[in-house]
Coordinates of N, CA and C in Angstrom, one line a residue:
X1 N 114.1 80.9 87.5 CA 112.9 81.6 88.0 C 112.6 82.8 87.0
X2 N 111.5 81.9 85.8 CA 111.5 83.4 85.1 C 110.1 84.2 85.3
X3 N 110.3 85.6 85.5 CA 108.9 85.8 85.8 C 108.2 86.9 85.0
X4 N 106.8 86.8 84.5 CA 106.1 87.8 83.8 C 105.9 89.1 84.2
X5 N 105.3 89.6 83.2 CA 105.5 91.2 83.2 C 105.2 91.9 84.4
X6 N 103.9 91.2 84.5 CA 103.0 91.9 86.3 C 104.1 91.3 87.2
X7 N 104.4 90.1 87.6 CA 105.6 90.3 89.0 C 106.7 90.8 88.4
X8 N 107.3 91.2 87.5 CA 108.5 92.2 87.3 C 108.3 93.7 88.0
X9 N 106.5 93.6 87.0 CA 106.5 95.7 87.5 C 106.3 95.7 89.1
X10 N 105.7 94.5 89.8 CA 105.5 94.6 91.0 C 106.8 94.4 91.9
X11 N 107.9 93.5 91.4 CA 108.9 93.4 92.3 C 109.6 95.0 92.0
X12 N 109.8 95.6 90.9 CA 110.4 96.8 90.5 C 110.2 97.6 91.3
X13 N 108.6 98.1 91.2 CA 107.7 99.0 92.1 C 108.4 98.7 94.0
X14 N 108.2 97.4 94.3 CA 108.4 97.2 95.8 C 110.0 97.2 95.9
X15 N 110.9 96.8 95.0 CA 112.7 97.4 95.4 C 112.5 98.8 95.4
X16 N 111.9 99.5 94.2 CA 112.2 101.3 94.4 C 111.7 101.8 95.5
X17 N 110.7 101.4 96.0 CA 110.1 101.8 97.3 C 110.6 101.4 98.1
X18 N 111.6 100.6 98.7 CA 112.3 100.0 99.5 C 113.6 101.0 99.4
X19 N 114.0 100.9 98.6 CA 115.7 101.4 98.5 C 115.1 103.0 98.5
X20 N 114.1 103.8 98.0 CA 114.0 105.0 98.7 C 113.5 105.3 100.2
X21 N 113.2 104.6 100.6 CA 112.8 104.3 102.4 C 114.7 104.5 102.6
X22 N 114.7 103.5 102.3 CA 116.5 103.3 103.2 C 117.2 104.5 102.4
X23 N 117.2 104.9 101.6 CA 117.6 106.1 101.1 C 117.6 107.4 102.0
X24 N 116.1 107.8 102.4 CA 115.3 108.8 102.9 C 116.2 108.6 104.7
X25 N 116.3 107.2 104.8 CA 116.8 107.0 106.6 C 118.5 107.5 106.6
X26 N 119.0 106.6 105.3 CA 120.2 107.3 105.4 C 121.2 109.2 105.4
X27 N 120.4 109.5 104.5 CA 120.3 110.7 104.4 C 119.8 111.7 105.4
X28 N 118.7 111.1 106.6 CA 118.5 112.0 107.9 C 120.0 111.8 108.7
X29 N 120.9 110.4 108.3 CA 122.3 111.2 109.3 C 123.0 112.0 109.0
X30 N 123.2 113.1 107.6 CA 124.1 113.5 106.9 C 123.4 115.0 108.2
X31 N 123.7 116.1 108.1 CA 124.4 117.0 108.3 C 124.0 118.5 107.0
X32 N 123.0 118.8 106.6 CA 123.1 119.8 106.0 C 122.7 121.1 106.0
X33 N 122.8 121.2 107.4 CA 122.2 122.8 107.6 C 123.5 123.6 107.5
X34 N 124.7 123.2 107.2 CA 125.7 123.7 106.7 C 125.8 124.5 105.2
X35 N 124.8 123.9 104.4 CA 124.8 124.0 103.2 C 123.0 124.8 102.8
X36 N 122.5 124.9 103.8 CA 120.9 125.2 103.6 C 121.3 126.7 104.1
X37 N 120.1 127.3 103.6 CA 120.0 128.8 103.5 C 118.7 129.0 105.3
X38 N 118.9 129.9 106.0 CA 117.8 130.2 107.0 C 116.7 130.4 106.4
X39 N 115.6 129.5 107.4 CA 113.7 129.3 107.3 C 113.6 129.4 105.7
X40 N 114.6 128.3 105.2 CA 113.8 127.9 104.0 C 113.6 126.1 103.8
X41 N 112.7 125.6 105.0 CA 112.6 124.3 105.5 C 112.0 123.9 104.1
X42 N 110.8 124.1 103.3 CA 110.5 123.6 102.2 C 111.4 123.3 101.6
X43 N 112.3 124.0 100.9 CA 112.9 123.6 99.9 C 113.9 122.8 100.4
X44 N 114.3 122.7 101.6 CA 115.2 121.8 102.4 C 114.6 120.2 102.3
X45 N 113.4 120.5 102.7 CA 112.6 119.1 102.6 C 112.6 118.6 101.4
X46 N 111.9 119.6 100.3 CA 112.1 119.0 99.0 C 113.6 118.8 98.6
X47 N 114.3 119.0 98.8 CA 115.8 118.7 98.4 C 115.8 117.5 99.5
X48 N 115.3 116.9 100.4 CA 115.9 115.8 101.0 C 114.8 114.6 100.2
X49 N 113.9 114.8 99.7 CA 113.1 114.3 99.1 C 113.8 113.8 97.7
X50 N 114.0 114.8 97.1 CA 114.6 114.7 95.7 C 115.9 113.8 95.8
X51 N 116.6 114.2 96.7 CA 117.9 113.2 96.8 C 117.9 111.8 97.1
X52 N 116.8 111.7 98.2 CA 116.1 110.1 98.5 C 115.7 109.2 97.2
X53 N 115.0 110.3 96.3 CA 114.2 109.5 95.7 C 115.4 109.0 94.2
X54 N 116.3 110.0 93.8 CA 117.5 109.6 93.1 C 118.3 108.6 93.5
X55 N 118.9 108.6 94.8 CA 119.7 107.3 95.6 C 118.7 106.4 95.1
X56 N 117.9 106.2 95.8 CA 117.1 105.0 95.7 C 116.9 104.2 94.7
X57 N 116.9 105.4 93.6 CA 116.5 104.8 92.1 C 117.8 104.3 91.8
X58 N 118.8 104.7 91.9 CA 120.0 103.9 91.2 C 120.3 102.8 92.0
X59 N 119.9 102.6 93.4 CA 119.9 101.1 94.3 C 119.5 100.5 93.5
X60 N 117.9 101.0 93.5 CA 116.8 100.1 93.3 C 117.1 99.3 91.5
X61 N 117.7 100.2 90.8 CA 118.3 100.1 89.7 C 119.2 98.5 90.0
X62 N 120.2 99.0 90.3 CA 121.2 97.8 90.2 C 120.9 96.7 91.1
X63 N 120.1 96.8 92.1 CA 119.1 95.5 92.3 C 118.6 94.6 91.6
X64 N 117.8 95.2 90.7 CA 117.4 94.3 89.5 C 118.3 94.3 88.8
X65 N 119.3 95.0 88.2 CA 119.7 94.5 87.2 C 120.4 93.0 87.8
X66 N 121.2 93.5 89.2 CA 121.7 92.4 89.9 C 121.0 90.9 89.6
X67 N 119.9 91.4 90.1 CA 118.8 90.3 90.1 C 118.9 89.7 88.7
X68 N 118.2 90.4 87.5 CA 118.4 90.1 85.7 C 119.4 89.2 85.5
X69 N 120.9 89.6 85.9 CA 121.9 88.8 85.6 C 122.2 87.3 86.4
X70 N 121.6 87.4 87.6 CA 122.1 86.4 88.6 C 121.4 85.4 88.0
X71 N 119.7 85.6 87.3 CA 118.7 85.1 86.6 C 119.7 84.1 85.2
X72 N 120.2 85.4 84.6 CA 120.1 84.8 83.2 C 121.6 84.2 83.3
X73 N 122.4 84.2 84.1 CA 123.8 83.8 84.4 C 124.5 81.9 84.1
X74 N 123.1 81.3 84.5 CA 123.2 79.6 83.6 C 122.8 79.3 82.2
X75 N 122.3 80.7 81.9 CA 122.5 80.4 80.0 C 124.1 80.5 79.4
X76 N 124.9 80.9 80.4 CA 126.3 80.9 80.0 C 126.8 79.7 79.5
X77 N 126.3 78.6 80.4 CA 126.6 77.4 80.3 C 125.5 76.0 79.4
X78 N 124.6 76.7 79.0 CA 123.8 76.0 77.8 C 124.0 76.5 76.8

C-alpha cells in the first residue's frame, strides 16, 4: 500500500490531530496546580496546550514512522 504525496500529508495531518486530542485528554488527569503559580490560568492553559501539542507530535511521529516501516518491511525479502 503505497501512497502519494496528498494521502501521506492527509493521513499525517489526521494522526497529529488525533494523537494531540488524546494527548490534550490525557494530560487533564495529571495534577498541576501543584506546580502552577495563583490566577495565572493563561499561562496554565497555554502550558497545557503546549505540552498536548509536543506529546502528540512525538505519538503522532512514531505512528507513521511505525506505519513507513510496517509498509516497507517485505522489501526485506525481495
Amino acid at each position: 500500500m503505497d501512497l502519494d504525496i496528498g494521502q501521506l500529508s492527509f493521513l499525517s495531518i489526521i494522526v497529529h490531530l488525533i494523537s494531540i486530542f488524546f494527548s490534550w485528554i490525557a494530560l487533564q488527569s495529571l495534577n498541576f496546580e501543584k506546580f502552577l503559580r495563583p490566577n495565572h490560568i493563561f499561562q496554565a492553559r497555554l502550558l497545557y496546550i503546549l505540552l498536548a501539542i509536543a506529546l502528540g507530535s512525538i505519538v503522532g511521529n512514531f505512528m507513521l514512522d511505525y506505519l513507513y516501516w510496517a509498509q516497507r518491511l517485505p522489501q526485506i525479502f525481495s
